[in-house]
Amino acid sequence: MNEKIEEVTALIQEKCLWQFFSRSWDREENIEGIMTMAGKILNGEKVNLVTPADKAFYSDAKNLAADIQNKMPWISELDKSGILELVEGVKKRLLHITVKKSRNCELNLTNY
C-alpha cells in the first residue's frame, strides 16, 4: 500500500495546485476536503454538495479521481476499505510534505 500512496502523492504533487495554498489551515482544509471527496467518488458513494466549499472540493476531487482511474489501473483492484486506506495514507503524506515539513514560515503567520 505504501507504494500506491507514494504514487498517488506524486501525481498530486505534479498536477494539483490546491496543496499549496498560502496558509497551513487552508492546506489542511483542502487536503482533507478534496481527498475525502475523491475517496467517495472512487468508492462510488453518493456525494452531498451542500456548501460552496463542498462544490469546490468536489470539482477538484472529480478531476483527481479521473486521473487516478486513468493512470493507475490497480485502483480497480482495491475494495472500499482499500480505497479508504489509500486516501487516509495520501492525506497523511501530503500533510507531512506540505505543512509539517514545509520551510515556509509564512504558513503560520496570523497577521498575513
mmCIF file of N, CA, C and O in Angstrom:
data_model
loop_
_atom_site.group_PDB
_atom_site.id
_atom_site.type_symbol
_atom_site.label_atom_id
_atom_site.label_comp_id
_atom_site.label_asym_id
_atom_site.label_seq_id
_atom_site.Cartn_x
_atom_site.Cartn_y
_atom_site.Cartn_z
ATOM 1 N N MET A 1 0.825 -1.198 0.000
ATOM 2 C CA MET A 1 0.000 0.000 0.000
ATOM 3 C C MET A 1 0.869 1.261 0.000
ATOM 4 O O MET A 1 0.485 2.270 -0.572
ATOM 5 N N ASN A 2 2.032 1.189 0.653
ATOM 6 C CA ASN A 2 2.900 2.374 0.698
ATOM 7 C C ASN A 2 3.316 2.840 -0.694
ATOM 8 O O ASN A 2 3.402 4.044 -0.938
ATOM 9 N N GLU A 3 3.567 1.890 -1.593
ATOM 10 C CA GLU A 3 3.928 2.264 -2.968
ATOM 11 C C GLU A 3 2.774 2.981 -3.659
ATOM 12 O O GLU A 3 2.980 3.955 -4.384
ATOM 13 N N LYS A 4 1.562 2.521 -3.419
ATOM 14 C CA LYS A 4 0.373 3.142 -4.016
ATOM 15 C C LYS A 4 0.168 4.558 -3.455
ATOM 16 O O LYS A 4 -0.155 5.489 -4.188
ATOM 17 N N ILE A 5 0.368 4.694 -2.161
ATOM 18 C CA ILE A 5 0.256 6.013 -1.522
ATOM 19 C C ILE A 5 1.270 6.974 -2.134
ATOM 20 O O ILE A 5 0.935 8.112 -2.466
ATOM 21 N N GLU A 6 2.490 6.524 -2.306
ATOM 22 C CA GLU A 6 3.529 7.372 -2.896
ATOM 23 C C GLU A 6 3.209 7.720 -4.344
ATOM 24 O O GLU A 6 3.465 8.840 -4.794
ATOM 25 N N GLU A 7 2.633 6.774 -5.077
ATOM 26 C CA GLU A 7 2.290 7.021 -6.477
ATOM 27 C C GLU A 7 1.198 8.084 -6.600
ATOM 28 O O GLU A 7 1.294 9.001 -7.417
ATOM 29 N N VAL A 8 0.171 7.984 -5.766
ATOM 30 C CA VAL A 8 -0.904 8.986 -5.785
ATOM 31 C C VAL A 8 -0.375 10.331 -5.300
ATOM 32 O O VAL A 8 -0.692 11.378 -5.870
ATOM 33 N N THR A 9 0.441 10.322 -4.270
ATOM 34 C CA THR A 9 1.037 11.560 -3.763
ATOM 35 C C THR A 9 1.872 12.243 -4.844
ATOM 36 O O THR A 9 1.781 13.461 -5.025
ATOM 37 N N ALA A 10 2.643 11.479 -5.574
ATOM 38 C CA ALA A 10 3.461 12.043 -6.655
ATOM 39 C C ALA A 10 2.576 12.657 -7.739
ATOM 40 O O ALA A 10 2.886 13.743 -8.256
ATOM 41 N N LEU A 11 1.485 12.004 -8.073
ATOM 42 C CA LEU A 11 0.549 12.548 -9.064
ATOM 43 C C LEU A 11 -0.014 13.882 -8.592
ATOM 44 O O LEU A 11 -0.063 14.859 -9.344
ATOM 45 N N ILE A 12 -0.407 13.955 -7.338
ATOM 46 C CA ILE A 12 -0.965 15.182 -6.773
ATOM 47 C C ILE A 12 0.089 16.290 -6.770
ATOM 48 O O ILE A 12 -0.192 17.426 -7.150
ATOM 49 N N GLN A 13 1.298 15.963 -6.362
ATOM 50 C CA GLN A 13 2.353 16.974 -6.328
ATOM 51 C C GLN A 13 2.672 17.508 -7.714
ATOM 52 O O GLN A 13 3.030 18.664 -7.873
ATOM 53 N N GLU A 14 2.514 16.669 -8.714
ATOM 54 C CA GLU A 14 2.808 17.083 -10.082
ATOM 55 C C GLU A 14 1.679 17.905 -10.697
ATOM 56 O O GLU A 14 1.934 18.844 -11.438
ATOM 57 N N LYS A 15 0.419 17.598 -10.371
ATOM 58 C CA LYS A 15 -0.707 18.170 -11.112
ATOM 59 C C LYS A 15 -1.620 19.109 -10.327
ATOM 60 O O LYS A 15 -2.408 19.819 -10.935
ATOM 61 N N CYS A 16 -1.579 19.105 -9.021
ATOM 62 C CA CYS A 16 -2.605 19.799 -8.236
ATOM 63 C C CYS A 16 -2.038 20.981 -7.455
ATOM 64 O O CYS A 16 -1.180 20.812 -6.596
ATOM 65 N N LEU A 17 -2.573 22.157 -7.709
ATOM 66 C CA LEU A 17 -2.113 23.352 -7.010
ATOM 67 C C LEU A 17 -2.791 23.555 -5.657
ATOM 68 O O LEU A 17 -2.300 24.307 -4.828
ATOM 69 N N TRP A 18 -3.901 22.886 -5.396
ATOM 70 C CA TRP A 18 -4.643 23.101 -4.162
ATOM 71 C C TRP A 18 -3.857 22.715 -2.920
ATOM 72 O O TRP A 18 -4.180 23.137 -1.824
ATOM 73 N N GLN A 19 -2.809 21.971 -3.065
ATOM 74 C CA GLN A 19 -1.991 21.582 -1.908
ATOM 75 C C GLN A 19 -1.075 22.710 -1.439
ATOM 76 O O GLN A 19 -0.485 22.634 -0.382
ATOM 77 N N PHE A 20 -0.975 23.789 -2.241
ATOM 78 C CA PHE A 20 -0.025 24.858 -1.943
ATOM 79 C C PHE A 20 -0.679 26.182 -1.606
ATOM 80 O O PHE A 20 -0.137 27.231 -1.920
ATOM 81 N N PHE A 21 -1.840 26.172 -0.980
ATOM 82 C CA PHE A 21 -2.453 27.424 -0.555
ATOM 83 C C PHE A 21 -1.535 28.105 0.461
ATOM 84 O O PHE A 21 -0.642 27.489 1.029
ATOM 85 N N SER A 22 -1.762 29.391 0.704
ATOM 86 C CA SER A 22 -0.790 30.200 1.441
ATOM 87 C C SER A 22 -0.793 30.007 2.958
ATOM 88 O O SER A 22 0.136 30.447 3.617
ATOM 89 N N ARG A 23 -1.773 29.400 3.523
ATOM 90 C CA ARG A 23 -1.832 29.179 4.967
ATOM 91 C C ARG A 23 -1.914 27.690 5.281
ATOM 92 O O ARG A 23 -2.524 26.926 4.535
ATOM 93 N N SER A 24 -1.363 27.298 6.408
ATOM 94 C CA SER A 24 -1.385 25.885 6.782
ATOM 95 C C SER A 24 -2.817 25.382 6.931
ATOM 96 O O SER A 24 -3.132 24.274 6.500
ATOM 97 N N TRP A 25 -3.696 26.199 7.520
ATOM 98 C CA TRP A 25 -5.079 25.746 7.701
ATOM 99 C C TRP A 25 -5.783 25.592 6.357
ATOM 100 O O TRP A 25 -6.622 24.703 6.191
ATOM 101 N N ASP A 26 -5.448 26.430 5.359
ATOM 102 C CA ASP A 26 -6.005 26.280 4.015
ATOM 103 C C ASP A 26 -5.534 24.975 3.386
ATOM 104 O O ASP A 26 -6.309 24.264 2.751
ATOM 105 N N ARG A 27 -4.274 24.682 3.554
ATOM 106 C CA ARG A 27 -3.720 23.445 3.002
ATOM 107 C C ARG A 27 -4.380 22.236 3.658
ATOM 108 O O ARG A 27 -4.776 21.289 2.980
ATOM 109 N N GLU A 28 -4.492 22.278 4.974
ATOM 110 C CA GLU A 28 -5.109 21.163 5.702
ATOM 111 C C GLU A 28 -6.563 20.972 5.279
ATOM 112 O O GLU A 28 -7.006 19.837 5.060
ATOM 113 N N GLU A 29 -7.292 22.079 5.155
ATOM 114 C CA GLU A 29 -8.698 22.025 4.756
ATOM 115 C C GLU A 29 -8.849 21.462 3.342
ATOM 116 O O GLU A 29 -9.720 20.621 3.089
ATOM 117 N N ASN A 30 -8.012 21.908 2.426
ATOM 118 C CA ASN A 30 -8.073 21.412 1.049
ATOM 119 C C ASN A 30 -7.723 19.940 0.958
ATOM 120 O O ASN A 30 -8.413 19.178 0.274
ATOM 121 N N ILE A 31 -6.664 19.544 1.618
ATOM 122 C CA ILE A 31 -6.255 18.142 1.581
ATOM 123 C C ILE A 31 -7.357 17.263 2.151
ATOM 124 O O ILE A 31 -7.739 16.259 1.548
ATOM 125 N N GLU A 32 -7.898 17.647 3.289
ATOM 126 C CA GLU A 32 -8.973 16.859 3.909
ATOM 127 C C GLU A 32 -10.212 16.810 3.012
ATOM 128 O O GLU A 32 -10.755 15.739 2.729
ATOM 129 N N GLY A 33 -10.661 17.970 2.564
ATOM 130 C CA GLY A 33 -11.894 18.032 1.783
ATOM 131 C C GLY A 33 -11.801 17.352 0.434
ATOM 132 O O GLY A 33 -12.675 16.569 0.055
ATOM 133 N N ILE A 34 -10.746 17.622 -0.295
ATOM 134 C CA ILE A 34 -10.603 17.069 -1.645
ATOM 135 C C ILE A 34 -10.330 15.572 -1.590
ATOM 136 O O ILE A 34 -10.929 14.796 -2.345
ATOM 137 N N MET A 35 -9.455 15.144 -0.703
ATOM 138 C CA MET A 35 -9.149 13.716 -0.626
ATOM 139 C C MET A 35 -10.349 12.909 -0.123
ATOM 140 O O MET A 35 -10.594 11.806 -0.596
ATOM 141 N N THR A 36 -11.123 13.462 0.810
ATOM 142 C CA THR A 36 -12.321 12.771 1.276
ATOM 143 C C THR A 36 -13.324 12.626 0.137
ATOM 144 O O THR A 36 -13.903 11.552 -0.060
ATOM 145 N N MET A 37 -13.529 13.700 -0.621
ATOM 146 C CA MET A 37 -14.435 13.640 -1.778
ATOM 147 C C MET A 37 -13.923 12.648 -2.822
ATOM 148 O O MET A 37 -14.705 11.881 -3.387
ATOM 149 N N ALA A 38 -12.626 12.661 -3.080
ATOM 150 C CA ALA A 38 -12.048 11.732 -4.056
ATOM 151 C C ALA A 38 -12.286 10.288 -3.626
ATOM 152 O O ALA A 38 -12.616 9.433 -4.457
ATOM 153 N N GLY A 39 -12.141 10.025 -2.339
ATOM 154 C CA GLY A 39 -12.407 8.680 -1.821
ATOM 155 C C GLY A 39 -13.847 8.265 -2.053
ATOM 156 O O GLY A 39 -14.132 7.130 -2.447
ATOM 157 N N LYS A 40 -14.779 9.182 -1.821
ATOM 158 C CA LYS A 40 -16.192 8.877 -2.060
ATOM 159 C C LYS A 40 -16.452 8.607 -3.536
ATOM 160 O O LYS A 40 -17.184 7.687 -3.888
ATOM 161 N N ILE A 41 -15.862 9.416 -4.397
ATOM 162 C CA ILE A 41 -16.036 9.227 -5.836
ATOM 163 C C ILE A 41 -15.472 7.875 -6.262
ATOM 164 O O ILE A 41 -16.127 7.116 -6.990
ATOM 165 N N LEU A 42 -14.266 7.567 -5.809
ATOM 166 C CA LEU A 42 -13.629 6.300 -6.176
ATOM 167 C C LEU A 42 -14.397 5.097 -5.636
ATOM 168 O O LEU A 42 -14.370 4.030 -6.244
ATOM 169 N N ASN A 43 -15.088 5.272 -4.523
ATOM 170 C CA ASN A 43 -15.881 4.188 -3.938
ATOM 171 C C ASN A 43 -17.309 4.153 -4.476
ATOM 172 O O ASN A 43 -18.094 3.307 -4.079
ATOM 173 N N GLY A 44 -17.647 5.090 -5.348
ATOM 174 C CA GLY A 44 -18.993 5.110 -5.922
ATOM 175 C C GLY A 44 -20.068 5.552 -4.948
ATOM 176 O O GLY A 44 -21.241 5.245 -5.138
ATOM 177 N N GLU A 45 -19.679 6.282 -3.924
ATOM 178 C CA GLU A 45 -20.639 6.750 -2.919
ATOM 179 C C GLU A 45 -21.342 8.011 -3.403
ATOM 180 O O GLU A 45 -20.812 8.771 -4.210
ATOM 181 N N LYS A 46 -22.501 8.246 -2.848
ATOM 182 C CA LYS A 46 -23.239 9.477 -3.146
ATOM 183 C C LYS A 46 -22.542 10.640 -2.449
ATOM 184 O O LYS A 46 -22.151 10.548 -1.300
ATOM 185 N N VAL A 47 -22.391 11.743 -3.188
ATOM 186 C CA VAL A 47 -21.724 12.926 -2.663
ATOM 187 C C VAL A 47 -22.766 14.020 -2.474
ATOM 188 O O VAL A 47 -23.494 14.352 -3.408
ATOM 189 N N ASN A 48 -22.857 14.559 -1.265
ATOM 190 C CA ASN A 48 -23.778 15.655 -0.985
ATOM 191 C C ASN A 48 -23.039 16.986 -1.121
ATOM 192 O O ASN A 48 -22.066 17.231 -0.420
ATOM 193 N N LEU A 49 -23.536 17.820 -2.019
ATOM 194 C CA LEU A 49 -22.917 19.121 -2.258
ATOM 195 C C LEU A 49 -23.806 20.198 -1.657
ATOM 196 O O LEU A 49 -24.632 20.785 -2.343
ATOM 197 N N VAL A 50 -23.613 20.470 -0.370
ATOM 198 C CA VAL A 50 -24.464 21.400 0.357
ATOM 199 C C VAL A 50 -23.882 22.806 0.361
ATOM 200 O O VAL A 50 -24.576 23.774 0.085
ATOM 201 N N THR A 51 -22.618 22.912 0.668
ATOM 202 C CA THR A 51 -21.984 24.222 0.808
ATOM 203 C C THR A 51 -21.144 24.559 -0.429
ATOM 204 O O THR A 51 -20.789 23.662 -1.203
ATOM 205 N N PRO A 52 -20.798 25.831 -0.591
ATOM 206 C CA PRO A 52 -19.878 26.185 -1.678
ATOM 207 C C PRO A 52 -18.528 25.455 -1.559
ATOM 208 O O PRO A 52 -17.941 25.078 -2.568
ATOM 209 N N ALA A 53 -18.071 25.240 -0.342
ATOM 210 C CA ALA A 53 -16.818 24.509 -0.144
ATOM 211 C C ALA A 53 -16.944 23.072 -0.649
ATOM 212 O O ALA A 53 -16.025 22.551 -1.290
ATOM 213 N N ASP A 54 -18.082 22.432 -0.371
ATOM 214 C CA ASP A 54 -18.321 21.074 -0.872
ATOM 215 C C ASP A 54 -18.212 21.039 -2.391
ATOM 216 O O ASP A 54 -17.610 20.133 -2.965
ATOM 217 N N LYS A 55 -18.797 22.024 -3.036
ATOM 218 C CA LYS A 55 -18.780 22.088 -4.503
ATOM 219 C C LYS A 55 -17.367 22.303 -5.026
ATOM 220 O O LYS A 55 -16.966 21.699 -6.027
ATOM 221 N N ALA A 56 -16.596 23.147 -4.355
ATOM 222 C CA ALA A 56 -15.214 23.391 -4.771
ATOM 223 C C ALA A 56 -14.365 22.132 -4.580
ATOM 224 O O ALA A 56 -13.588 21.755 -5.472
ATOM 225 N N PHE A 57 -14.507 21.481 -3.429
ATOM 226 C CA PHE A 57 -13.764 20.245 -3.183
ATOM 227 C C PHE A 57 -14.138 19.178 -4.208
ATOM 228 O O PHE A 57 -13.283 18.465 -4.728
ATOM 229 N N TYR A 58 -15.429 19.076 -4.508
ATOM 230 C CA TYR A 58 -15.903 18.081 -5.464
ATOM 231 C C TYR A 58 -15.295 18.309 -6.843
ATOM 232 O O TYR A 58 -14.897 17.360 -7.516
ATOM 233 N N SER A 59 -15.224 19.546 -7.255
ATOM 234 C CA SER A 59 -14.666 19.869 -8.568
ATOM 235 C C SER A 59 -13.226 19.365 -8.697
ATOM 236 O O SER A 59 -12.871 18.721 -9.689
ATOM 237 N N ASP A 60 -12.412 19.652 -7.702
ATOM 238 C CA ASP A 60 -11.026 19.185 -7.732
ATOM 239 C C ASP A 60 -10.943 17.665 -7.554
ATOM 240 O O ASP A 60 -10.128 17.002 -8.193
ATOM 241 N N ALA A 61 -11.776 17.129 -6.687
ATOM 242 C CA ALA A 61 -11.754 15.689 -6.421
ATOM 243 C C ALA A 61 -12.182 14.880 -7.637
ATOM 244 O O ALA A 61 -11.637 13.798 -7.891
ATOM 245 N N LYS A 62 -13.124 15.400 -8.386
ATOM 246 C CA LYS A 62 -13.597 14.698 -9.584
ATOM 247 C C LYS A 62 -12.460 14.556 -10.593
ATOM 248 O O LYS A 62 -12.254 13.486 -11.165
ATOM 249 N N ASN A 63 -11.706 15.634 -10.796
ATOM 250 C CA ASN A 63 -10.552 15.580 -11.700
ATOM 251 C C ASN A 63 -9.471 14.644 -11.176
ATOM 252 O O ASN A 63 -8.881 13.875 -11.937
ATOM 253 N N LEU A 64 -9.211 14.714 -9.880
ATOM 254 C CA LEU A 64 -8.202 13.846 -9.286
ATOM 255 C C LEU A 64 -8.604 12.378 -9.414
ATOM 256 O O LEU A 64 -7.787 11.535 -9.805
ATOM 257 N N ALA A 65 -9.849 12.066 -9.104
ATOM 258 C CA ALA A 65 -10.319 10.680 -9.188
ATOM 259 C C ALA A 65 -10.213 10.156 -10.622
ATOM 260 O O ALA A 65 -9.799 9.011 -10.849
ATOM 261 N N ALA A 66 -10.544 10.990 -11.596
ATOM 262 C CA ALA A 66 -10.435 10.586 -13.005
ATOM 263 C C ALA A 66 -8.975 10.317 -13.371
ATOM 264 O O ALA A 66 -8.677 9.325 -14.057
ATOM 265 N N ASP A 67 -8.060 11.179 -12.922
ATOM 266 C CA ASP A 67 -6.633 10.960 -13.186
ATOM 267 C C ASP A 67 -6.147 9.661 -12.555
ATOM 268 O O ASP A 67 -5.394 8.900 -13.174
ATOM 269 N N ILE A 68 -6.565 9.412 -11.332
ATOM 270 C CA ILE A 68 -6.159 8.183 -10.646
ATOM 271 C C ILE A 68 -6.674 6.966 -11.409
ATOM 272 O O ILE A 68 -5.936 6.011 -11.650
ATOM 273 N N GLN A 69 -7.929 6.994 -11.814
ATOM 274 C CA GLN A 69 -8.509 5.862 -12.532
ATOM 275 C C GLN A 69 -7.834 5.655 -13.888
ATOM 276 O O GLN A 69 -7.649 4.521 -14.317
ATOM 277 N N ASN A 70 -7.463 6.745 -14.560
ATOM 278 C CA ASN A 70 -6.836 6.634 -15.878
ATOM 279 C C ASN A 70 -5.379 6.210 -15.816
ATOM 280 O O ASN A 70 -4.913 5.474 -16.681
ATOM 281 N N LYS A 71 -4.653 6.663 -14.800
ATOM 282 C CA LYS A 71 -3.211 6.436 -14.754
ATOM 283 C C LYS A 71 -2.780 5.294 -13.844
ATOM 284 O O LYS A 71 -1.630 4.871 -13.903
ATOM 285 N N MET A 72 -3.702 4.830 -13.010
ATOM 286 C CA MET A 72 -3.340 3.796 -12.045
ATOM 287 C C MET A 72 -4.362 2.659 -12.098
ATOM 288 O O MET A 72 -5.315 2.632 -11.307
ATOM 289 N N PRO A 73 -4.174 1.733 -13.011
ATOM 290 C CA PRO A 73 -5.164 0.665 -13.196
ATOM 291 C C PRO A 73 -5.374 -0.207 -11.956
ATOM 292 O O PRO A 73 -6.422 -0.827 -11.806
ATOM 293 N N TRP A 74 -4.418 -0.211 -11.052
ATOM 294 C CA TRP A 74 -4.546 -1.012 -9.839
ATOM 295 C C TRP A 74 -5.667 -0.526 -8.928
ATOM 296 O O TRP A 74 -6.113 -1.250 -8.049
ATOM 297 N N ILE A 75 -6.158 0.707 -9.143
ATOM 298 C CA ILE A 75 -7.217 1.248 -8.278
ATOM 299 C C ILE A 75 -8.482 0.387 -8.351
ATOM 300 O O ILE A 75 -9.202 0.245 -7.368
ATOM 301 N N SER A 76 -8.728 -0.215 -9.515
ATOM 302 C CA SER A 76 -9.935 -1.044 -9.680
ATOM 303 C C SER A 76 -9.853 -2.341 -8.880
ATOM 304 O O SER A 76 -10.873 -2.988 -8.637
ATOM 305 N N GLU A 77 -8.665 -2.705 -8.457
ATOM 306 C CA GLU A 77 -8.480 -3.924 -7.664
ATOM 307 C C GLU A 77 -8.728 -3.706 -6.175
ATOM 308 O O GLU A 77 -8.860 -4.662 -5.419
ATOM 309 N N LEU A 78 -8.783 -2.446 -5.753
ATOM 310 C CA LEU A 78 -8.990 -2.148 -4.331
ATOM 311 C C LEU A 78 -10.477 -2.188 -3.987
ATOM 312 O O LEU A 78 -11.314 -1.695 -4.743
ATOM 313 N N ASP A 79 -10.777 -2.742 -2.827
ATOM 314 C CA ASP A 79 -12.155 -2.679 -2.337
ATOM 315 C C ASP A 79 -12.349 -1.356 -1.601
ATOM 316 O O ASP A 79 -11.438 -0.529 -1.534
ATOM 317 N N LYS A 80 -13.542 -1.156 -1.055
ATOM 318 C CA LYS A 80 -13.844 0.128 -0.390
ATOM 319 C C LYS A 80 -12.880 0.424 0.757
ATOM 320 O O LYS A 80 -12.430 1.554 0.912
ATOM 321 N N SER A 81 -12.568 -0.572 1.552
ATOM 322 C CA SER A 81 -11.657 -0.333 2.674
ATOM 323 C C SER A 81 -10.241 -0.043 2.172
ATOM 324 O O SER A 81 -9.520 0.749 2.774
ATOM 325 N N GLY A 82 -9.849 -0.654 1.070
ATOM 326 C CA GLY A 82 -8.548 -0.380 0.484
ATOM 327 C C GLY A 82 -8.438 1.050 -0.026
ATOM 328 O O GLY A 82 -7.408 1.710 0.139
ATOM 329 N N ILE A 83 -9.514 1.534 -0.641
ATOM 330 C CA ILE A 83 -9.528 2.912 -1.127
ATOM 331 C C ILE A 83 -9.480 3.878 0.049
ATOM 332 O O ILE A 83 -8.752 4.879 0.014
ATOM 333 N N LEU A 84 -10.223 3.581 1.116
ATOM 334 C CA LEU A 84 -10.179 4.436 2.306
ATOM 335 C C LEU A 84 -8.781 4.458 2.924
ATOM 336 O O LEU A 84 -8.302 5.507 3.343
ATOM 337 N N GLU A 85 -8.136 3.308 2.965
ATOM 338 C CA GLU A 85 -6.766 3.238 3.488
ATOM 339 C C GLU A 85 -5.825 4.065 2.612
ATOM 340 O O GLU A 85 -4.967 4.791 3.121
ATOM 341 N N LEU A 86 -5.992 3.971 1.300
ATOM 342 C CA LEU A 86 -5.183 4.751 0.368
ATOM 343 C C LEU A 86 -5.394 6.243 0.589
ATOM 344 O O LEU A 86 -4.437 7.007 0.714
ATOM 345 N N VAL A 87 -6.642 6.674 0.668
ATOM 346 C CA VAL A 87 -6.964 8.091 0.849
ATOM 347 C C VAL A 87 -6.380 8.611 2.155
ATOM 348 O O VAL A 87 -5.774 9.688 2.187
ATOM 349 N N GLU A 88 -6.549 7.889 3.227
ATOM 350 C CA GLU A 88 -6.010 8.321 4.519
ATOM 351 C C GLU A 88 -4.490 8.396 4.488
ATOM 352 O O GLU A 88 -3.891 9.321 5.049
ATOM 353 N N GLY A 89 -3.862 7.438 3.831
ATOM 354 C CA GLY A 89 -2.404 7.456 3.713
ATOM 355 C C GLY A 89 -1.903 8.642 2.908
ATOM 356 O O GLY A 89 -0.904 9.274 3.266
ATOM 357 N N VAL A 90 -2.613 8.951 1.819
ATOM 358 C CA VAL A 90 -2.225 10.103 0.993
ATOM 359 C C VAL A 90 -2.420 11.398 1.776
ATOM 360 O O VAL A 90 -1.576 12.297 1.719
ATOM 361 N N LYS A 91 -3.521 11.500 2.512
ATOM 362 C CA LYS A 91 -3.743 12.697 3.342
ATOM 363 C C LYS A 91 -2.574 12.910 4.298
ATOM 364 O O LYS A 91 -2.027 14.013 4.392
ATOM 365 N N LYS A 92 -2.196 11.868 5.013
ATOM 366 C CA LYS A 92 -1.103 11.974 5.982
ATOM 367 C C LYS A 92 0.207 12.366 5.297
ATOM 368 O O LYS A 92 0.957 13.200 5.799
ATOM 369 N N ARG A 93 0.453 11.761 4.156
ATOM 370 C CA ARG A 93 1.694 12.046 3.429
ATOM 371 C C ARG A 93 1.725 13.494 2.947
ATOM 372 O O ARG A 93 2.728 14.189 3.094
ATOM 373 N N LEU A 94 0.620 13.961 2.370
ATOM 374 C CA LEU A 94 0.555 15.339 1.883
ATOM 375 C C LEU A 94 0.685 16.340 3.023
ATOM 376 O O LEU A 94 1.368 17.358 2.885
ATOM 377 N N LEU A 95 0.028 16.076 4.146
ATOM 378 C CA LEU A 95 0.145 16.973 5.298
ATOM 379 C C LEU A 95 1.585 17.035 5.789
ATOM 380 O O LEU A 95 2.083 18.102 6.152
ATOM 381 N N HIS A 96 2.238 15.894 5.784
ATOM 382 C CA HIS A 96 3.640 15.871 6.212
ATOM 383 C C HIS A 96 4.500 16.720 5.276
ATOM 384 O O HIS A 96 5.313 17.529 5.735
ATOM 385 N N ILE A 97 4.306 16.547 3.987
ATOM 386 C CA ILE A 97 5.133 17.254 3.000
ATOM 387 C C ILE A 97 4.820 18.744 2.962
ATOM 388 O O ILE A 97 5.726 19.577 2.967
ATOM 389 N N THR A 98 3.539 19.098 2.904
ATOM 390 C CA THR A 98 3.165 20.490 2.629
ATOM 391 C C THR A 98 2.963 21.356 3.865
ATOM 392 O O THR A 98 2.943 22.582 3.747
ATOM 393 N N VAL A 99 2.810 20.748 5.032
ATOM 394 C CA VAL A 99 2.599 21.543 6.245
ATOM 395 C C VAL A 99 3.721 21.289 7.255
ATOM 396 O O VAL A 99 4.459 22.197 7.607
ATOM 397 N N LYS A 100 3.845 20.075 7.712
ATOM 398 C CA LYS A 100 4.799 19.788 8.783
ATOM 399 C C LYS A 100 6.243 19.955 8.349
ATOM 400 O O LYS A 100 7.074 20.447 9.113
ATOM 401 N N LYS A 101 6.565 19.556 7.155
ATOM 402 C CA LYS A 101 7.943 19.612 6.677
ATOM 403 C C LYS A 101 8.246 20.917 5.927
ATOM 404 O O LYS A 101 9.392 21.182 5.593
ATOM 405 N N SER A 102 7.252 21.721 5.697
ATOM 406 C CA SER A 102 7.435 22.951 4.929
ATOM 407 C C SER A 102 8.356 23.926 5.660
ATOM 408 O O SER A 102 8.269 24.095 6.871
ATOM 409 N N ARG A 103 9.186 24.589 4.897
ATOM 410 C CA ARG A 103 10.075 25.606 5.449
ATOM 411 C C ARG A 103 9.500 27.003 5.266
ATOM 412 O O ARG A 103 10.157 27.989 5.586
ATOM 413 N N ASN A 104 8.306 27.081 4.762
ATOM 414 C CA ASN A 104 7.649 28.364 4.529
ATOM 415 C C ASN A 104 7.145 28.916 5.859
ATOM 416 O O ASN A 104 6.125 28.489 6.383
ATOM 417 N N CYS A 105 7.838 29.879 6.421
ATOM 418 C CA CYS A 105 7.485 30.454 7.719
ATOM 419 C C CYS A 105 6.177 31.223 7.670
ATOM 420 O O CYS A 105 5.553 31.452 8.704
ATOM 421 N N GLU A 106 5.750 31.646 6.509
ATOM 422 C CA GLU A 106 4.506 32.410 6.380
ATOM 423 C C GLU A 106 3.258 31.551 6.548
ATOM 424 O O GLU A 106 2.168 32.065 6.703
ATOM 425 N N LEU A 107 3.404 30.241 6.530
ATOM 426 C CA LEU A 107 2.241 29.372 6.656
ATOM 427 C C LEU A 107 1.467 29.607 7.944
ATOM 428 O O LEU A 107 0.253 29.441 7.981
ATOM 429 N N ASN A 108 2.163 29.991 8.994
ATOM 430 C CA ASN A 108 1.521 30.126 10.292
ATOM 431 C C ASN A 108 1.449 31.543 10.826
ATOM 432 O O ASN A 108 1.126 31.762 11.994
ATOM 433 N N LEU A 109 1.724 32.529 9.986
ATOM 434 C CA LEU A 109 1.606 33.920 10.420
ATOM 435 C C LEU A 109 0.135 34.286 10.577
ATOM 436 O O LEU A 109 -0.674 34.051 9.692
ATOM 437 N N THR A 110 -0.220 34.858 11.685
ATOM 438 C CA THR A 110 -1.614 35.212 11.927
ATOM 439 C C THR A 110 -2.013 36.534 11.309
ATOM 440 O O THR A 110 -3.187 36.776 11.059
ATOM 441 N N ASN A 111 -1.072 37.414 11.066
ATOM 442 C CA ASN A 111 -1.377 38.752 10.543
ATOM 443 C C ASN A 111 -1.184 38.882 9.045
ATOM 444 O O ASN A 111 -1.158 39.970 8.516
ATOM 445 N N TYR A 112 -1.049 37.796 8.359
ATOM 446 C CA TYR A 112 -0.798 37.849 6.924
ATOM 447 C C TYR A 112 -1.968 37.319 6.158
ATOM 448 O O TYR A 112 -2.619 36.421 6.500
#
